Coordinates of C-alpha atoms in Angstrom, one line a residue:
M1 CA 0.0 0.0 0.0
S2 CA 1.7 3.2 -1.2
S3 CA 1.8 6.1 1.2
C4 CA 1.5 8.6 -1.6
S5 CA -1.4 7.2 -3.5
P6 CA -4.6 6.1 -1.7
L7 CA -5.9 2.6 -2.3
S8 CA -9.1 2.6 -4.3
L9 CA -11.6 0.2 -2.8
T10 CA -14.3 -1.5 -4.8
F11 CA -16.9 -2.8 -2.4
P12 CA -18.5 -6.3 -3.1
R13 CA -22.1 -5.9 -4.1
W14 CA -25.4 -7.7 -3.9
D15 CA -27.3 -7.3 -7.2
G16 CA -31.0 -7.5 -6.7
G17 CA -32.2 -6.1 -10.0
C18 CA -33.4 -2.5 -9.3
R19 CA -31.6 -2.4 -6.0
K20 CA -27.8 -3.0 -5.6
I21 CA -26.3 -3.1 -2.1
R22 CA -22.6 -2.8 -1.4
F23 CA -21.1 -4.2 1.7
I24 CA -18.0 -4.9 3.7
Y25 CA -17.0 -7.5 6.4
L26 CA -16.2 -6.0 9.8
V27 CA -13.5 -8.2 11.4
N28 CA -12.7 -6.2 14.5
P29 CA -13.0 -2.5 15.6
T30 CA -10.1 -1.5 13.4
S31 CA -10.0 -4.1 10.5
F32 CA -12.2 -5.1 7.6
R33 CA -12.3 -7.4 4.6
L34 CA -13.9 -7.1 1.2
S35 CA -14.0 -10.8 0.6
S36 CA -15.7 -13.4 2.8
C37 CA -13.8 -15.5 5.3
L38 CA -15.0 -18.9 6.5
Q39 CA -12.5 -18.8 9.4
G40 CA -13.2 -16.6 12.3
S41 CA -16.1 -14.3 13.1
V42 CA -16.9 -11.5 10.7
S43 CA -19.9 -9.2 10.5
P44 CA -21.3 -8.1 7.1
L45 CA -22.2 -4.4 7.1
Y46 CA -24.3 -2.9 4.3
L47 CA -23.8 0.6 2.8
G48 CA -26.4 3.0 4.1
A49 CA -26.5 5.0 0.9
D50 CA -27.6 2.0 -1.1
L51 CA -30.2 0.9 1.5
L52 CA -31.9 4.4 1.4
S53 CA -31.6 4.9 -2.3
N54 CA -34.9 4.8 -4.3
T55 CA -36.9 5.5 -1.2
D56 CA -39.1 8.4 -0.1
I57 CA -36.2 9.8 2.0
R58 CA -34.4 12.7 0.5
V59 CA -30.7 12.5 0.3
E60 CA -30.1 15.5 2.6
N61 CA -32.2 13.7 5.2
H62 CA -30.3 10.5 5.1
P63 CA -27.9 11.4 8.0
R64 CA -30.9 11.8 10.3
Y65 CA -32.2 8.4 9.5
H66 CA -28.8 6.8 9.8
A67 CA -28.4 8.4 13.2
K68 CA -31.9 7.1 14.2
F69 CA -30.8 3.5 13.4
A70 CA -27.4 4.0 15.0
K71 CA -29.0 4.9 18.3
K72 CA -30.6 1.4 18.3
G73 CA -27.3 -0.3 17.5
L74 CA -28.5 -1.1 13.9
A75 CA -26.2 1.2 12.0
T76 CA -22.7 2.8 12.5
K77 CA -20.6 5.5 11.0
I78 CA -17.3 4.1 9.8
H79 CA -14.3 6.4 9.5
F80 CA -11.8 5.0 7.1
S81 CA -8.1 5.7 7.1
S82 CA -7.1 8.4 4.6
A83 CA -5.2 5.6 2.8
F84 CA -8.5 4.4 1.3
R85 CA -10.7 5.9 -1.3
F86 CA -13.9 4.4 -2.8
Q87 CA -15.0 3.5 -6.3
G88 CA -18.4 4.9 -7.2
L89 CA -18.7 7.0 -4.0
K90 CA -18.0 10.8 -3.8
V91 CA -16.9 11.1 -0.2
P92 CA -15.1 14.3 1.0
A93 CA -11.4 13.4 1.6
A94 CA -11.5 15.4 4.9
N95 CA -14.3 13.2 6.2
N96 CA -13.8 9.8 4.5
S97 CA -16.7 8.4 6.5
L98 CA -19.6 6.1 5.4
W99 CA -22.7 4.8 7.1
F100 CA -23.2 1.1 7.3
Y101 CA -26.0 -1.1 8.6
S102 CA -26.0 -4.5 10.3
I103 CA -28.1 -7.3 8.8
Q104 CA -30.7 -6.6 11.5
G105 CA -30.7 -2.9 10.5
L106 CA -31.1 -3.9 6.8
F107 CA -34.2 -6.0 7.6
R108 CA -35.7 -3.3 9.9
L109 CA -35.2 -0.7 7.2
A110 CA -36.4 -2.9 4.4
F111 CA -39.7 -3.7 6.2
E112 CA -40.2 0.0 7.1
M113 CA -39.4 1.6 3.7
Y114 CA -39.4 -1.0 0.8
N115 CA -42.3 -2.2 -1.3
K116 CA -43.4 -5.8 -0.9
Q117 CA -41.4 -7.1 -3.8
E118 CA -38.2 -5.7 -2.5
Q119 CA -39.0 -7.0 1.0
L120 CA -39.4 -10.4 -0.4
A121 CA -36.1 -10.2 -2.3
V122 CA -34.3 -9.2 1.0
L123 CA -36.0 -12.0 2.9
E124 CA -35.1 -14.6 0.3
N125 CA -31.5 -13.6 -0.2
F126 CA -30.5 -12.5 3.3
Q127 CA -32.3 -14.8 5.7
D128 CA -29.3 -17.1 6.1
V129 CA -27.1 -14.1 6.9
W130 CA -29.6 -13.0 9.5
K131 CA -29.7 -16.5 11.0
S132 CA -25.9 -16.6 11.2
Q133 CA -25.8 -13.2 12.9
I134 CA -28.7 -13.8 15.3
N135 CA -26.5 -13.6 18.4
E136 CA -24.4 -10.6 17.4
G137 CA -24.6 -7.6 19.7
P138 CA -25.6 -4.0 18.7
L139 CA -23.1 -2.0 16.7
E140 CA -21.0 0.8 18.2
M141 CA -22.0 4.3 17.1
N142 CA -18.6 4.7 15.3
Y143 CA -15.7 2.6 14.1
S144 CA -12.3 3.7 12.8
L145 CA -11.0 1.2 10.2
S146 CA -7.3 1.4 9.2
V147 CA -6.5 -2.1 8.2
Q148 CA -7.7 -4.2 5.2
L149 CA -7.0 -7.8 6.0
D150 CA -7.6 -9.3 2.5
I151 CA -5.4 -8.6 -0.6
P152 CA -7.1 -6.7 -3.4
V153 CA -7.9 -9.1 -6.3
S154 CA -7.2 -8.5 -9.9
P155 CA -10.1 -7.9 -12.4
S156 CA -9.7 -11.4 -13.8
V157 CA -10.1 -13.0 -10.4
T158 CA -13.0 -10.7 -9.6
D159 CA -14.8 -11.7 -12.8
A160 CA -14.3 -15.4 -12.1
E161 CA -15.8 -14.9 -8.6
S162 CA -18.7 -13.0 -10.1
E163 CA -19.6 -16.0 -12.2
R164 CA -19.9 -18.4 -9.3
G165 CA -21.1 -15.9 -6.6
T166 CA -19.2 -15.0 -3.5
P167 CA -19.3 -17.9 -1.1
G168 CA -19.5 -17.0 2.6
H169 CA -21.4 -13.8 2.5
N170 CA -24.5 -15.6 3.8
F171 CA -22.3 -18.5 4.9
S172 CA -24.0 -20.8 2.5
Q173 CA -24.4 -21.2 -1.3
I174 CA -27.9 -19.8 -1.5
N175 CA -27.0 -16.2 -2.3
R176 CA -25.8 -16.4 -5.8
N177 CA -26.4 -12.8 -6.5
V178 CA -23.6 -11.5 -4.2
M179 CA -20.6 -10.5 -6.2
H180 CA -17.6 -8.3 -6.4
A181 CA -18.1 -5.2 -8.5
S182 CA -15.5 -5.4 -11.2
V183 CA -13.6 -2.6 -12.9
R184 CA -16.4 -2.2 -15.5
D185 CA -18.8 -1.2 -12.7
T186 CA -17.2 2.1 -12.3
A187 CA -18.9 3.2 -15.5
D188 CA -22.3 2.4 -14.0
T189 CA -23.6 5.9 -13.3
A190 CA -26.6 4.5 -11.4
A191 CA -24.2 3.2 -8.8
D192 CA -22.5 6.5 -8.4
H193 CA -23.6 8.2 -5.2
D194 CA -22.9 11.6 -3.9
Y195 CA -22.6 10.4 -0.3
C196 CA -24.7 12.3 2.3
T197 CA -22.4 14.0 4.7
F198 CA -22.4 17.5 6.2
T199 CA -20.3 18.6 3.2
N200 CA -22.6 17.1 0.6
Q201 CA -21.5 18.5 -2.8
S202 CA -25.1 18.9 -4.0
W203 CA -25.6 21.3 -1.1
Q204 CA -22.4 23.2 -1.8
T205 CA -23.7 24.2 -5.2
K206 CA -26.6 26.1 -3.6
Q207 CA -26.5 29.5 -2.0
I208 CA -26.5 28.7 1.7
H209 CA -27.8 31.2 4.2
P210 CA -25.1 32.3 6.7
V211 CA -27.1 31.0 9.7
V212 CA -27.5 27.7 8.0
A213 CA -23.8 27.5 7.3
T214 CA -23.1 28.3 11.0
L215 CA -25.6 25.7 12.2
R216 CA -24.0 23.0 10.0
E217 CA -20.6 24.0 11.3
K218 CA -21.8 23.7 14.9
L219 CA -23.3 20.3 14.2
H220 CA -20.1 19.1 12.5
H221 CA -18.1 20.3 15.6
L222 CA -20.5 18.5 17.9
D223 CA -20.1 15.3 15.8
N224 CA -16.3 15.6 16.2
Q225 CA -16.6 16.1 19.9
L226 CA -18.8 13.0 20.3
R227 CA -16.5 11.0 18.1
S228 CA -13.5 11.7 20.4
L229 CA -15.5 11.4 23.7
P230 CA -13.5 9.4 26.2
Q231 CA -15.0 6.1 27.3
G232 CA -17.3 6.5 30.3
C233 CA -17.7 10.3 29.9
T234 CA -21.4 10.2 29.3
D235 CA -22.7 12.4 32.1
H236 CA -24.3 15.0 29.9
L237 CA -25.3 12.8 26.9
D238 CA -28.9 12.3 28.0
T239 CA -29.4 16.1 28.3
I240 CA -27.8 16.7 25.0
L241 CA -29.9 14.0 23.3
L242 CA -33.1 15.5 24.8
L243 CA -32.2 19.0 23.6
L244 CA -31.4 17.7 20.1
E245 CA -34.7 15.9 20.0
K246 CA -36.5 19.2 21.0
I247 CA -34.5 21.1 18.3
D248 CA -35.6 18.5 15.7
R249 CA -39.3 19.0 16.8
Y250 CA -38.9 22.8 16.7
M251 CA -37.5 22.6 13.1
N252 CA -40.4 20.4 12.1
G253 CA -42.9 22.8 13.7
S254 CA -44.2 20.2 16.1
L255 CA -42.7 21.6 19.4
D256 CA -45.4 22.0 22.0
E257 CA -45.6 23.4 25.5
K258 CA -44.6 20.1 27.1
D259 CA -41.5 19.8 24.9
A260 CA -40.5 23.4 25.8
T261 CA -41.0 22.6 29.5
E262 CA -38.8 19.4 29.3
A263 CA -36.0 21.3 27.5
V264 CA -36.0 24.2 30.0
L265 CA -36.1 21.9 33.1
A266 CA -33.3 19.8 31.6
L267 CA -31.1 22.8 31.5
L268 CA -32.2 24.1 34.9
K269 CA -31.3 20.7 36.4
A270 CA -28.0 20.3 34.5
E271 CA -26.0 22.4 37.1
D272 CA -26.5 24.0 40.4
W273 CA -26.8 27.5 38.9
T274 CA -27.5 29.3 42.2
K275 CA -24.8 27.7 44.3
D276 CA -22.9 31.0 44.7
S277 CA -25.7 33.3 45.9
V278 CA -29.4 33.7 45.2
Y279 CA -28.8 37.4 45.7
S280 CA -26.8 37.7 42.6
S281 CA -28.2 34.9 40.4
Y282 CA -28.6 36.1 36.8
L283 CA -30.7 33.1 36.0
L284 CA -33.1 33.7 38.9
T285 CA -33.4 37.3 38.0
C286 CA -34.3 36.6 34.4
I287 CA -36.8 33.9 35.4
G288 CA -38.3 36.2 37.9
Q289 CA -38.6 38.9 35.3
W290 CA -40.2 36.6 32.8
L291 CA -42.7 35.2 35.3
G292 CA -43.6 38.7 36.5
Q293 CA -44.3 39.8 32.9
Q294 CA -46.5 36.8 32.3
F295 CA -48.5 37.3 35.5
H296 CA -48.8 41.1 34.9
A297 CA -50.2 40.4 31.3
A298 CA -52.9 38.2 32.9
N299 CA -54.1 40.9 35.2
S300 CA -57.1 42.0 33.1
N301 CA -58.4 38.4 32.9
I302 CA -58.0 38.0 36.6
S303 CA -59.8 41.3 37.3
Q304 CA -62.8 40.2 35.2
K305 CA -63.0 36.9 37.1
V306 CA -62.8 38.6 40.5
E307 CA -65.5 41.2 39.5
S308 CA -67.8 38.4 38.3
F309 CA -67.2 36.6 41.6
K310 CA -68.1 39.7 43.6
V311 CA -71.3 40.2 41.7
Q312 CA -72.4 36.6 42.3
H313 CA -71.5 36.7 46.0
I314 CA -72.5 40.3 46.9
E315 CA -74.9 39.1 49.5
Q316 CA -72.4 36.7 51.1
I317 CA -69.3 39.0 51.0
S318 CA -68.8 38.6 54.7
D319 CA -69.2 34.8 54.5
L320 CA -66.8 33.8 51.8
P321 CA -65.4 30.3 51.1
P322 CA -62.1 29.2 52.7
A323 CA -58.9 30.8 51.5
E324 CA -57.8 27.7 49.5
E325 CA -61.0 27.6 47.6
L326 CA -60.9 31.3 46.8
A327 CA -57.4 31.1 45.6
A328 CA -58.1 28.1 43.4
E329 CA -61.2 29.7 41.8
L330 CA -59.8 33.2 41.2
F331 CA -56.0 33.0 40.6
P332 CA -53.8 31.1 38.2
E333 CA -52.5 27.8 39.5
A334 CA -48.9 28.9 38.6
M335 CA -49.1 31.8 41.0
Q336 CA -50.3 29.5 43.8
T337 CA -47.6 26.9 43.0
L338 CA -44.8 29.6 43.1
L339 CA -45.9 30.9 46.5
L340 CA -46.5 27.4 48.0
H341 CA -43.0 26.3 47.1
W342 CA -41.6 29.7 48.1
M343 CA -43.2 29.5 51.5
G344 CA -42.2 25.8 52.0
L345 CA -45.8 24.6 52.1
C346 CA -45.8 22.1 49.2
D347 CA -44.9 18.9 51.1
E348 CA -47.5 16.5 52.5
S349 CA -45.9 16.9 56.0
T350 CA -46.8 20.6 55.9
E351 CA -50.5 20.1 55.2
G352 CA -51.7 21.4 58.6
K353 CA -49.4 24.5 58.3
R354 CA -50.5 25.1 54.7
H355 CA -54.1 25.1 55.8
S356 CA -53.4 27.7 58.5
E357 CA -51.2 29.9 56.4
Y358 CA -53.3 29.9 53.2
P359 CA -55.0 33.1 54.2
I360 CA -51.6 34.8 54.1
L361 CA -51.0 33.3 50.6
L362 CA -54.4 34.6 49.5
L363 CA -53.6 38.1 50.8
I364 CA -50.3 38.1 48.8
L365 CA -52.3 37.1 45.6
E366 CA -54.9 39.8 46.3
F367 CA -52.2 42.5 46.7
A368 CA -50.0 41.4 43.9
N369 CA -52.9 41.3 41.4
H370 CA -54.5 44.5 42.7
N371 CA -57.8 42.7 43.2
L372 CA -59.0 42.8 46.8
I373 CA -61.7 40.3 47.8
T374 CA -61.5 39.6 51.5
G375 CA -62.4 42.1 54.3
V376 CA -58.9 41.7 55.7
A377 CA -57.3 42.7 52.4
H378 CA -59.5 45.8 52.2
V379 CA -58.6 46.9 55.8
L380 CA -54.9 46.3 55.4
Y381 CA -54.7 48.0 52.0
S382 CA -56.5 51.1 53.3
T383 CA -54.2 51.2 56.4
L384 CA -51.0 50.8 54.3
I385 CA -52.1 53.4 51.7
C386 CA -53.0 55.9 54.5
K387 CA -49.5 55.5 56.0

């Protein structure tokens, strides 16, 4: 293998008529083969670009689907050494990465996205592979392959293998359609694929909005960080995954109030933001400002509700329901929740104290909302204003 000239790899290929699927054999986390091996354990992996071709999924959305299957251990992103290049695949040299699926991933994808005829072809041709790999564990999210264990074959040998099929791919003689793509396949433009990465050439030809370019750069940087993440350093991954899922929903226009709540709470719980001092917490100040603005904007609605209540109870104004009932009927639940937690009255152990101190909470709500209901509130307000 010359250090100055990259080795051009021609992947073996299963030819199923309208669908052609290229594949490799994963030997270990750093090594691969392009030919089958009857000795030792190898795992066939199938090129994601071929699996998603001729489906309803647009090429620019392929990475999202690959990542979805990778989270389930059914797909993986393989980073090949710069010493390798690929026949029939336009892969940016700076990236040199391709998505591959396990046999389980191939079946899952086929039965989700292919028509019945294609599903039948997959079932008939790959069932023995699936049986042989039944006990294989899930794939890692990434592999870095730098060693090719088999020697590249000459075109004459390749053609000879094509005539008799490639034994060992399904570890039987059933799959006669699996073959090495020979040199003549490079002229097959249908097999040529502008592989979907963040530097997809079809995107580069378009005028990209600066913000979109920045977003893609940030996502690429995040991808690099995750790729080099030390083993065991997964403390923040759940939070990152949740936030990315909410971003995805936001981009699709399907983000709802619950999604926004989960995202905000995830960030609030990520660190102890107020450990230094509640007196100087920028976060609490901003949250307090936002809450105050929302509550102030609701004042007119609250006033209407209070006035309606007074008209209905004008004869019983001196015999009003208990404070808890009044607060629940006239003021937003969020206001009560804030004060209950603030006053330390939210636990079941404080039920008796909460019952006795609820009149104080009701007074605070009356004063803060400028809507006086109880006689005590009217007397106190007059006294305070006079002073």
